[in-house]
Amino acid sequence: MTDAVLTQPRRLGFARRVIDGGGLWPAVPALVYLVLFMVLPIITLLTFGFVTIDRGAITDGGFTLTHIAGVLGDPLVWNLMWRSFWIAVVSTCLTLVLAYPIAYAYGHLKGVWRTLLLVAIISPLLTSALVRTYAWIVILGGRRGLLNQTLLSLGVIDQPLQILNTSTAVVMGMTQIHLPFMILPLLAVLSERDRRFEEASLNLGASQVETFFRVTIPMTMPAIVAGFALVFAVSYTNFIIPQLLGGGNYSTLAVQVYEQTIVVLDWSRGAALATLLLTTCFAFVLAIVSVGGRLTRWSEVRR
Amino acid sequence: MTRPIKASAGHVMLPIDRIARWVLIAVTAFSILLLIGPSLIVIAISFEPRAYIAFPPSGFSTRWYQAVFANQQLLDSILVSVRISLAVMAICLMIGVPAAFASIRGTFRGRAALNAFLLSPQMMPGMVIGIASLFFGAYIAFRASDLMLILSLSVFCLPFVVRIVMARLADLDPLLDEASANLGAGKLETFARVTLPQLAPALCAASAFTFIEAFDNVTVSLFTSDVRARPLPVELYYLVQFDSSPIIAAISSLEIGLSFVVMLIIAKAVGLERLGR
């Protein structure tokens, strides 16, 4: 079998070496690209929080903690961070509650229904988040909003509900928009799980509900943790949804980062806030993953 | 491998199981409605004949679609977006596909680290990539422009190409390459006539996915796009804030249509199920 390979000449041309595989070569353009256009920019971003910037130039060149201290000493920043955090937590939990049944149902469907469900899950993923946020403005907006129109005409309420421009609207929008991010990891694990564990549980006399909570959910814990961390991160750092559904006065930490850099043009403060956003986000994700790791031990022990 | 046992046959359904079953069905139905309902509503109101949004629409008219195509500013921004997305697609394919090769076929140490690094832009919020590019650009005296938008969006989109191509490469049977070599083909010939054709569907899906992600992106684009030549998402972002006329519903419906085209391409090429992996 190896004869043909062995009789190949040892000398390999450059093009061959690149294609042949086995080497790091083919990845070099991508590595250089990421270093130039991702790593260097992010280093710049982190640096800008520690120097004073005016019109994109460092003014005195000196290292200063003023901006970071100013951000950390500002009670408003802490309030906004708290708001970003709980909005992300609430919407991530809601996402999980809504996503799990859909991913579970997918495993029990066959044929055309399975395909249709998959289309329902994937199509929002490929639709612009802006378009989907706009849909929520249409649904929740003012007296003419669809929700109010419907509820008023049905006589359920006699005063239009004020949902748009509140935290409720932001949470609703985030939950719906990030739903596919939670469904997909669950789907992969749930459709490949070993059903014999559940069957054993049923045979041993457990009810289906008990089996679901004590066998199925622990089995899929790694996917739950992965989905939870991902959706938390995208919710915590999203600034479009709070801006559009929360109204002009509504702000979160991510919205502040946008406003300081683009509207106020205070880049040092913007950079300091962005650094805070990024580090707290990573800290929260690490916390989720480590707590999740403890919860996952169940499935590892029994496997 | 033991024979799979037929599920739930012969098990008694307890009352609590019946209730749970209905709860499951209800939540699933609600989730499906939540997933697709808003998009359907947007499509419906785009056919509204009057100047304000209503559901169900009071009639049927295509006047808002005509308004989109009569609006030079919108058409310009669509052109900008198409141009930029094509460029992003090209860059991501050129650097992403070889990188996926190294990542899957590589035999060097640190392959896991390479993997992690190639996929790392996914860990970065779009806003951070956007602001970082803007700041770095300013530092080296390079303004927000089409080029900066293309370069920053390519960072954002690279992981999509790498992931889709890697998944396909990992599935390829190395025996086919060996067979080709045994039959006397050189490495280059094997690559061009055996590996590449097998990879074509993945390349197709990766291109479509990258295009739509670049085309729809607002979180990076807001920071790095040229203020005088806004791409569609940025234009739409400002429109949504100040206007709620059905013209936005019409543009949105066109975007939803585009996302369906992309979905069809991906479904044909690699199957939708792959996207979840």
PDB file of C-alpha atoms in Angstrom, chain A residues 69-293:
ATOM      1  CA  ALA A  69     -10.537  54.906  37.858  1.00  0.00           C
ATOM      2  CA  GLY A  70     -13.135  57.341  36.528  1.00  0.00           C
ATOM      3  CA  VAL A  71     -15.191  54.473  35.115  1.00  0.00           C
ATOM      4  CA  LEU A  72     -14.859  52.271  38.195  1.00  0.00           C
ATOM      5  CA  GLY A  73     -15.643  55.169  40.535  1.00  0.00           C
ATOM      6  CA  ASP A  74     -18.810  56.104  38.673  1.00  0.00           C
ATOM      7  CA  PRO A  75     -21.943  54.712  40.383  1.00  0.00           C
ATOM      8  CA  LEU A  76     -23.820  55.066  37.064  1.00  0.00           C
ATOM      9  CA  VAL A  77     -21.451  52.555  35.454  1.00  0.00           C
ATOM     10  CA  TRP A  78     -22.090  50.066  38.254  1.00  0.00           C
ATOM     11  CA  ASN A  79     -25.856  50.534  37.870  1.00  0.00           C
ATOM     12  CA  LEU A  80     -25.648  49.951  34.130  1.00  0.00           C
ATOM     13  CA  MET A  81     -23.451  46.910  34.610  1.00  0.00           C
ATOM     14  CA  TRP A  82     -25.968  45.491  37.073  1.00  0.00           C
ATOM     15  CA  ARG A  83     -28.766  46.147  34.582  1.00  0.00           C
ATOM     16  CA  SER A  84     -26.820  44.519  31.715  1.00  0.00           C
ATOM     17  CA  PHE A  85     -26.180  41.545  33.971  1.00  0.00           C
ATOM     18  CA  TRP A  86     -29.722  40.863  35.128  1.00  0.00           C
ATOM     19  CA  ILE A  87     -31.243  41.494  31.723  1.00  0.00           C
ATOM     20  CA  ALA A  88     -28.802  38.964  30.263  1.00  0.00           C
ATOM     21  CA  VAL A  89     -29.504  36.452  33.058  1.00  0.00           C
ATOM     22  CA  VAL A  90     -33.303  36.732  32.783  1.00  0.00           C
ATOM     23  CA  SER A  91     -33.360  36.505  29.002  1.00  0.00           C
ATOM     24  CA  THR A  92     -30.852  33.624  28.974  1.00  0.00           C
ATOM     25  CA  CYS A  93     -32.986  31.656  31.452  1.00  0.00           C
ATOM     26  CA  LEU A  94     -36.111  32.331  29.385  1.00  0.00           C
ATOM     27  CA  THR A  95     -34.233  31.259  26.253  1.00  0.00           C
ATOM     28  CA  LEU A  96     -33.268  27.972  27.910  1.00  0.00           C
ATOM     29  CA  VAL A  97     -36.847  27.279  29.049  1.00  0.00           C
ATOM     30  CA  LEU A  98     -38.188  27.915  25.542  1.00  0.00           C
ATOM     31  CA  ALA A  99     -35.347  26.219  23.679  1.00  0.00           C
ATOM     32  CA  TYR A 100     -35.181  22.922  25.547  1.00  0.00           C
ATOM     33  CA  PRO A 101     -38.689  21.667  24.666  1.00  0.00           C
ATOM     34  CA  ILE A 102     -38.198  22.573  21.020  1.00  0.00           C
ATOM     35  CA  ALA A 103     -34.853  20.748  20.853  1.00  0.00           C
ATOM     36  CA  TYR A 104     -36.405  17.785  22.702  1.00  0.00           C
ATOM     37  CA  ALA A 105     -39.419  17.684  20.375  1.00  0.00           C
ATOM     38  CA  TYR A 106     -37.082  17.718  17.364  1.00  0.00           C
ATOM     39  CA  GLY A 107     -35.717  14.324  18.364  1.00  0.00           C
ATOM     40  CA  HIS A 108     -39.224  12.847  18.403  1.00  0.00           C
ATOM     41  CA  LEU A 109     -40.284  14.200  15.023  1.00  0.00           C
ATOM     42  CA  LYS A 110     -39.796  12.511  11.686  1.00  0.00           C
ATOM     43  CA  GLY A 111     -39.848  13.307   7.994  1.00  0.00           C
ATOM     44  CA  VAL A 112     -41.299  16.563   6.793  1.00  0.00           C
ATOM     45  CA  TRP A 113     -42.170  17.840  10.285  1.00  0.00           C
ATOM     46  CA  ARG A 114     -38.558  17.486  11.312  1.00  0.00           C
ATOM     47  CA  THR A 115     -37.454  19.485   8.267  1.00  0.00           C
ATOM     48  CA  LEU A 116     -40.048  22.180   8.886  1.00  0.00           C
ATOM     49  CA  LEU A 117     -38.966  22.544  12.497  1.00  0.00           C
ATOM     50  CA  LEU A 118     -35.353  22.827  11.378  1.00  0.00           C
ATOM     51  CA  VAL A 119     -36.351  25.564   8.911  1.00  0.00           C
ATOM     52  CA  ALA A 120     -38.168  27.387  11.720  1.00  0.00           C
ATOM     53  CA  ILE A 121     -34.995  27.244  13.841  1.00  0.00           C
ATOM     54  CA  ILE A 122     -32.447  28.130  11.140  1.00  0.00           C
ATOM     55  CA  SER A 123     -34.353  30.837   9.263  1.00  0.00           C
ATOM     56  CA  PRO A 124     -34.252  33.359  12.150  1.00  0.00           C
ATOM     57  CA  LEU A 125     -30.537  32.643  12.510  1.00  0.00           C
ATOM     58  CA  LEU A 126     -29.965  33.798   8.935  1.00  0.00           C
ATOM     59  CA  THR A 127     -32.278  36.801   9.233  1.00  0.00           C
ATOM     60  CA  SER A 128     -30.719  40.116  10.204  1.00  0.00           C
ATOM     61  CA  ALA A 129     -31.007  40.822  13.936  1.00  0.00           C
ATOM     62  CA  LEU A 130     -31.981  44.370  12.991  1.00  0.00           C
ATOM     63  CA  VAL A 131     -34.964  43.117  11.009  1.00  0.00           C
ATOM     64  CA  ARG A 132     -36.031  40.986  13.956  1.00  0.00           C
ATOM     65  CA  THR A 133     -35.662  43.906  16.349  1.00  0.00           C
ATOM     66  CA  TYR A 134     -37.792  46.001  14.008  1.00  0.00           C
ATOM     67  CA  ALA A 135     -40.443  43.250  14.178  1.00  0.00           C
ATOM     68  CA  TRP A 136     -40.583  43.767  17.936  1.00  0.00           C
ATOM     69  CA  ILE A 137     -41.002  47.517  17.517  1.00  0.00           C
ATOM     70  CA  VAL A 138     -43.962  46.747  15.252  1.00  0.00           C
ATOM     71  CA  ILE A 139     -45.427  44.265  17.726  1.00  0.00           C
ATOM     72  CA  LEU A 140     -44.913  46.224  20.929  1.00  0.00           C
ATOM     73  CA  GLY A 141     -44.947  49.829  19.725  1.00  0.00           C
ATOM     74  CA  GLY A 142     -47.397  52.331  21.175  1.00  0.00           C
ATOM     75  CA  ARG A 143     -51.149  52.366  20.652  1.00  0.00           C
ATOM     76  CA  ARG A 144     -50.783  51.155  17.069  1.00  0.00           C
ATOM     77  CA  GLY A 145     -48.584  48.245  18.110  1.00  0.00           C
ATOM     78  CA  LEU A 146     -49.998  44.870  17.157  1.00  0.00           C
ATOM     79  CA  LEU A 147     -50.160  43.636  20.727  1.00  0.00           C
ATOM     80  CA  ASN A 148     -52.146  46.663  21.880  1.00  0.00           C
ATOM     81  CA  GLN A 149     -54.389  46.622  18.803  1.00  0.00           C
ATOM     82  CA  THR A 150     -55.236  42.993  19.419  1.00  0.00           C
ATOM     83  CA  LEU A 151     -55.719  43.239  23.168  1.00  0.00           C
ATOM     84  CA  LEU A 152     -57.800  46.444  22.867  1.00  0.00           C
ATOM     85  CA  SER A 153     -60.054  45.008  20.177  1.00  0.00           C
ATOM     86  CA  LEU A 154     -60.513  41.804  22.178  1.00  0.00           C
ATOM     87  CA  GLY A 155     -61.452  43.912  25.186  1.00  0.00           C
ATOM     88  CA  VAL A 156     -58.758  42.345  27.380  1.00  0.00           C
ATOM     89  CA  ILE A 157     -57.431  45.804  28.257  1.00  0.00           C
ATOM     90  CA  ASP A 158     -58.938  49.255  27.902  1.00  0.00           C
ATOM     91  CA  GLN A 159     -55.707  51.241  28.129  1.00  0.00           C
ATOM     92  CA  PRO A 160     -52.807  50.494  25.769  1.00  0.00           C
ATOM     93  CA  LEU A 161     -49.961  48.703  27.555  1.00  0.00           C
ATOM     94  CA  GLN A 162     -46.652  50.522  27.656  1.00  0.00           C
ATOM     95  CA  ILE A 163     -44.156  47.751  26.929  1.00  0.00           C
ATOM     96  CA  LEU A 164     -41.879  49.331  24.342  1.00  0.00           C
ATOM     97  CA  ASN A 165     -39.138  51.437  25.964  1.00  0.00           C
ATOM     98  CA  THR A 166     -39.067  49.295  29.106  1.00  0.00           C
ATOM     99  CA  SER A 167     -36.777  46.517  30.322  1.00  0.00           C
ATOM    100  CA  THR A 168     -39.568  44.046  29.541  1.00  0.00           C
ATOM    101  CA  ALA A 169     -39.347  44.882  25.844  1.00  0.00           C
ATOM    102  CA  VAL A 170     -35.553  44.483  25.904  1.00  0.00           C
ATOM    103  CA  VAL A 171     -35.802  41.094  27.635  1.00  0.00           C
ATOM    104  CA  MET A 172     -38.518  39.897  25.233  1.00  0.00           C
ATOM    105  CA  GLY A 173     -36.547  40.974  22.181  1.00  0.00           C
ATOM    106  CA  MET A 174     -33.299  39.422  23.411  1.00  0.00           C
ATOM    107  CA  THR A 175     -34.984  36.156  24.322  1.00  0.00           C
ATOM    108  CA  GLN A 176     -36.564  35.765  20.912  1.00  0.00           C
ATOM    109  CA  ILE A 177     -33.567  36.938  18.915  1.00  0.00           C
ATOM    110  CA  HIS A 178     -31.084  34.671  20.708  1.00  0.00           C
ATOM    111  CA  LEU A 179     -33.350  31.617  20.796  1.00  0.00           C
ATOM    112  CA  PRO A 180     -31.614  29.794  17.869  1.00  0.00           C
ATOM    113  CA  PHE A 181     -28.217  30.143  19.612  1.00  0.00           C
ATOM    114  CA  MET A 182     -29.602  28.103  22.509  1.00  0.00           C
ATOM    115  CA  ILE A 183     -31.544  25.597  20.404  1.00  0.00           C
ATOM    116  CA  LEU A 184     -28.661  24.534  18.133  1.00  0.00           C
ATOM    117  CA  PRO A 185     -26.224  23.164  20.754  1.00  0.00           C
ATOM    118  CA  LEU A 186     -29.117  21.409  22.523  1.00  0.00           C
ATOM    119  CA  LEU A 187     -30.380  19.974  19.238  1.00  0.00           C
ATOM    120  CA  ALA A 188     -27.027  18.409  18.394  1.00  0.00           C
ATOM    121  CA  VAL A 189     -26.729  16.680  21.767  1.00  0.00           C
ATOM    122  CA  LEU A 190     -30.383  15.705  22.184  1.00  0.00           C
ATOM    123  CA  SER A 191     -30.650  14.100  18.755  1.00  0.00           C
ATOM    124  CA  GLU A 192     -27.518  12.017  19.319  1.00  0.00           C
ATOM    125  CA  ARG A 193     -28.174  10.954  22.900  1.00  0.00           C
ATOM    126  CA  ASP A 194     -28.329   7.340  23.904  1.00  0.00           C
ATOM    127  CA  ARG A 195     -32.011   6.667  24.524  1.00  0.00           C
ATOM    128  CA  ARG A 196     -31.271   3.424  26.384  1.00  0.00           C
ATOM    129  CA  PHE A 197     -30.552   5.378  29.561  1.00  0.00           C
ATOM    130  CA  GLU A 198     -34.067   6.796  29.522  1.00  0.00           C
ATOM    131  CA  GLU A 199     -35.466   3.405  28.639  1.00  0.00           C
ATOM    132  CA  ALA A 200     -33.671   1.885  31.617  1.00  0.00           C
ATOM    133  CA  SER A 201     -35.085   4.551  33.888  1.00  0.00           C
ATOM    134  CA  LEU A 202     -38.614   3.876  32.622  1.00  0.00           C
ATOM    135  CA  ASN A 203     -38.135   0.148  33.005  1.00  0.00           C
ATOM    136  CA  LEU A 204     -37.049   0.647  36.597  1.00  0.00           C
ATOM    137  CA  GLY A 205     -40.406   2.298  37.261  1.00  0.00           C
ATOM    138  CA  ALA A 206     -39.663   6.006  37.053  1.00  0.00           C
ATOM    139  CA  SER A 207     -42.315   8.208  35.494  1.00  0.00           C
ATOM    140  CA  GLN A 208     -41.549  10.001  32.251  1.00  0.00           C
ATOM    141  CA  VAL A 209     -41.361  13.316  34.105  1.00  0.00           C
ATOM    142  CA  GLU A 210     -38.894  11.879  36.590  1.00  0.00           C
ATOM    143  CA  THR A 211     -36.895  10.342  33.748  1.00  0.00           C
ATOM    144  CA  PHE A 212     -36.802  13.672  31.956  1.00  0.00           C
ATOM    145  CA  PHE A 213     -35.521  15.604  34.960  1.00  0.00           C
ATOM    146  CA  ARG A 214     -33.201  12.958  36.377  1.00  0.00           C
ATOM    147  CA  VAL A 215     -31.826  11.351  33.239  1.00  0.00           C
ATOM    148  CA  THR A 216     -32.359  13.440  30.107  1.00  0.00           C
ATOM    149  CA  ILE A 217     -31.476  16.842  31.535  1.00  0.00           C
ATOM    150  CA  PRO A 218     -28.312  15.681  33.379  1.00  0.00           C
ATOM    151  CA  MET A 219     -27.229  13.856  30.221  1.00  0.00           C
ATOM    152  CA  THR A 220     -27.441  17.029  28.180  1.00  0.00           C
ATOM    153  CA  MET A 221     -25.883  19.258  30.839  1.00  0.00           C
ATOM    154  CA  PRO A 222     -22.717  20.066  28.812  1.00  0.00           C
ATOM    155  CA  ALA A 223     -24.861  21.429  25.965  1.00  0.00           C
ATOM    156  CA  ILE A 224     -27.018  23.397  28.408  1.00  0.00           C
ATOM    157  CA  VAL A 225     -23.909  24.998  29.909  1.00  0.00           C
ATOM    158  CA  ALA A 226     -22.463  25.757  26.443  1.00  0.00           C
ATOM    159  CA  GLY A 227     -25.716  27.309  25.231  1.00  0.00           C
ATOM    160  CA  PHE A 228     -26.180  29.257  28.450  1.00  0.00           C
ATOM    161  CA  ALA A 229     -22.662  30.719  28.307  1.00  0.00           C
ATOM    162  CA  LEU A 230     -23.020  31.661  24.641  1.00  0.00           C
ATOM    163  CA  VAL A 231     -26.435  33.296  24.985  1.00  0.00           C
ATOM    164  CA  PHE A 232     -25.366  35.088  28.160  1.00  0.00           C
ATOM    165  CA  ALA A 233     -22.317  36.536  26.391  1.00  0.00           C
ATOM    166  CA  VAL A 234     -24.232  37.767  23.342  1.00  0.00           C
ATOM    167  CA  SER A 235     -27.024  39.205  25.513  1.00  0.00           C
ATOM    168  CA  TYR A 236     -24.634  40.937  27.895  1.00  0.00           C
ATOM    169  CA  THR A 237     -22.734  42.638  25.069  1.00  0.00           C
ATOM    170  CA  ASN A 238     -25.688  43.436  22.775  1.00  0.00           C
ATOM    171  CA  PHE A 239     -26.283  47.144  22.363  1.00  0.00           C
ATOM    172  CA  ILE A 240     -28.672  47.206  19.395  1.00  0.00           C
ATOM    173  CA  ILE A 241     -31.634  45.612  21.142  1.00  0.00           C
ATOM    174  CA  PRO A 242     -31.490  47.800  24.309  1.00  0.00           C
ATOM    175  CA  GLN A 243     -31.081  50.874  22.136  1.00  0.00           C
ATOM    176  CA  LEU A 244     -33.975  50.170  19.793  1.00  0.00           C
ATOM    177  CA  LEU A 245     -36.414  48.489  22.181  1.00  0.00           C
ATOM    178  CA  GLY A 246     -35.417  50.371  25.326  1.00  0.00           C
ATOM    179  CA  GLY A 247     -35.896  53.819  23.822  1.00  0.00           C
ATOM    180  CA  GLY A 248     -33.632  56.846  23.834  1.00  0.00           C
ATOM    181  CA  ASN A 249     -33.077  57.097  27.581  1.00  0.00           C
ATOM    182  CA  TYR A 250     -32.485  53.437  28.174  1.00  0.00           C
ATOM    183  CA  SER A 251     -28.901  52.422  28.658  1.00  0.00           C
ATOM    184  CA  THR A 252     -26.785  49.409  29.499  1.00  0.00           C
ATOM    185  CA  LEU A 253     -23.024  49.006  29.791  1.00  0.00           C
ATOM    186  CA  ALA A 254     -22.814  47.987  26.105  1.00  0.00           C
ATOM    187  CA  VAL A 255     -24.950  50.957  25.026  1.00  0.00           C
ATOM    188  CA  GLN A 256     -22.613  53.254  27.005  1.00  0.00           C
ATOM    189  CA  VAL A 257     -19.588  51.871  25.150  1.00  0.00           C
ATOM    190  CA  TYR A 258     -21.288  52.692  21.838  1.00  0.00           C
ATOM    191  CA  GLU A 259     -22.347  56.168  22.928  1.00  0.00           C
ATOM    192  CA  GLN A 260     -18.970  57.157  24.354  1.00  0.00           C
ATOM    193  CA  THR A 261     -17.122  56.105  21.183  1.00  0.00           C
ATOM    194  CA  ILE A 262     -19.556  57.177  18.460  1.00  0.00           C
ATOM    195  CA  VAL A 263     -21.725  59.945  19.940  1.00  0.00           C
ATOM    196  CA  VAL A 264     -19.667  61.593  22.699  1.00  0.00           C
ATOM    197  CA  LEU A 265     -16.356  60.734  20.999  1.00  0.00           C
ATOM    198  CA  ASP A 266     -14.604  60.332  24.356  1.00  0.00           C
ATOM    199  CA  TRP A 267     -12.408  57.462  23.198  1.00  0.00           C
ATOM    200  CA  SER A 268     -10.448  57.032  26.414  1.00  0.00           C
ATOM    201  CA  ARG A 269     -13.620  56.555  28.407  1.00  0.00           C
ATOM    202  CA  GLY A 270     -15.077  54.415  25.626  1.00  0.00           C
ATOM    203  CA  ALA A 271     -11.982  52.207  25.672  1.00  0.00           C
ATOM    204  CA  ALA A 272     -12.079  51.962  29.475  1.00  0.00           C
ATOM    205  CA  LEU A 273     -15.768  50.991  29.347  1.00  0.00           C
ATOM    206  CA  ALA A 274     -15.128  48.469  26.556  1.00  0.00           C
ATOM    207  CA  THR A 275     -12.317  46.928  28.624  1.00  0.00           C
ATOM    208  CA  LEU A 276     -14.685  46.677  31.580  1.00  0.00           C
ATOM    209  CA  LEU A 277     -17.401  45.121  29.378  1.00  0.00           C
ATOM    210  CA  LEU A 278     -15.011  42.568  27.919  1.00  0.00           C
ATOM    211  CA  THR A 279     -13.384  41.541  31.207  1.00  0.00           C
ATOM    212  CA  THR A 280     -16.665  41.265  33.119  1.00  0.00           C
ATOM    213  CA  CYS A 281     -18.173  39.279  30.252  1.00  0.00           C
ATOM    214  CA  PHE A 282     -15.281  36.802  30.282  1.00  0.00           C
ATOM    215  CA  ALA A 283     -15.470  36.587  34.087  1.00  0.00           C
ATOM    216  CA  PHE A 284     -19.197  35.797  34.000  1.00  0.00           C
ATOM    217  CA  VAL A 285     -18.735  33.224  31.235  1.00  0.00           C
ATOM    218  CA  LEU A 286     -15.922  31.552  33.199  1.00  0.00           C
ATOM    219  CA  ALA A 287     -18.181  31.480  36.252  1.00  0.00           C
ATOM    220  CA  ILE A 288     -21.007  29.889  34.230  1.00  0.00           C
ATOM    221  CA  VAL A 289     -18.662  27.286  32.775  1.00  0.00           C
ATOM    222  CA  SER A 290     -17.123  26.375  36.153  1.00  0.00           C
ATOM    223  CA  VAL A 291     -20.514  26.121  37.895  1.00  0.00           C
ATOM    224  CA  GLY A 292     -21.707  24.133  34.875  1.00  0.00           C
ATOM    225  CA  GLY A 293     -18.684  21.863  35.195  1.00  0.00           C
TER     226      GLY A 293
END
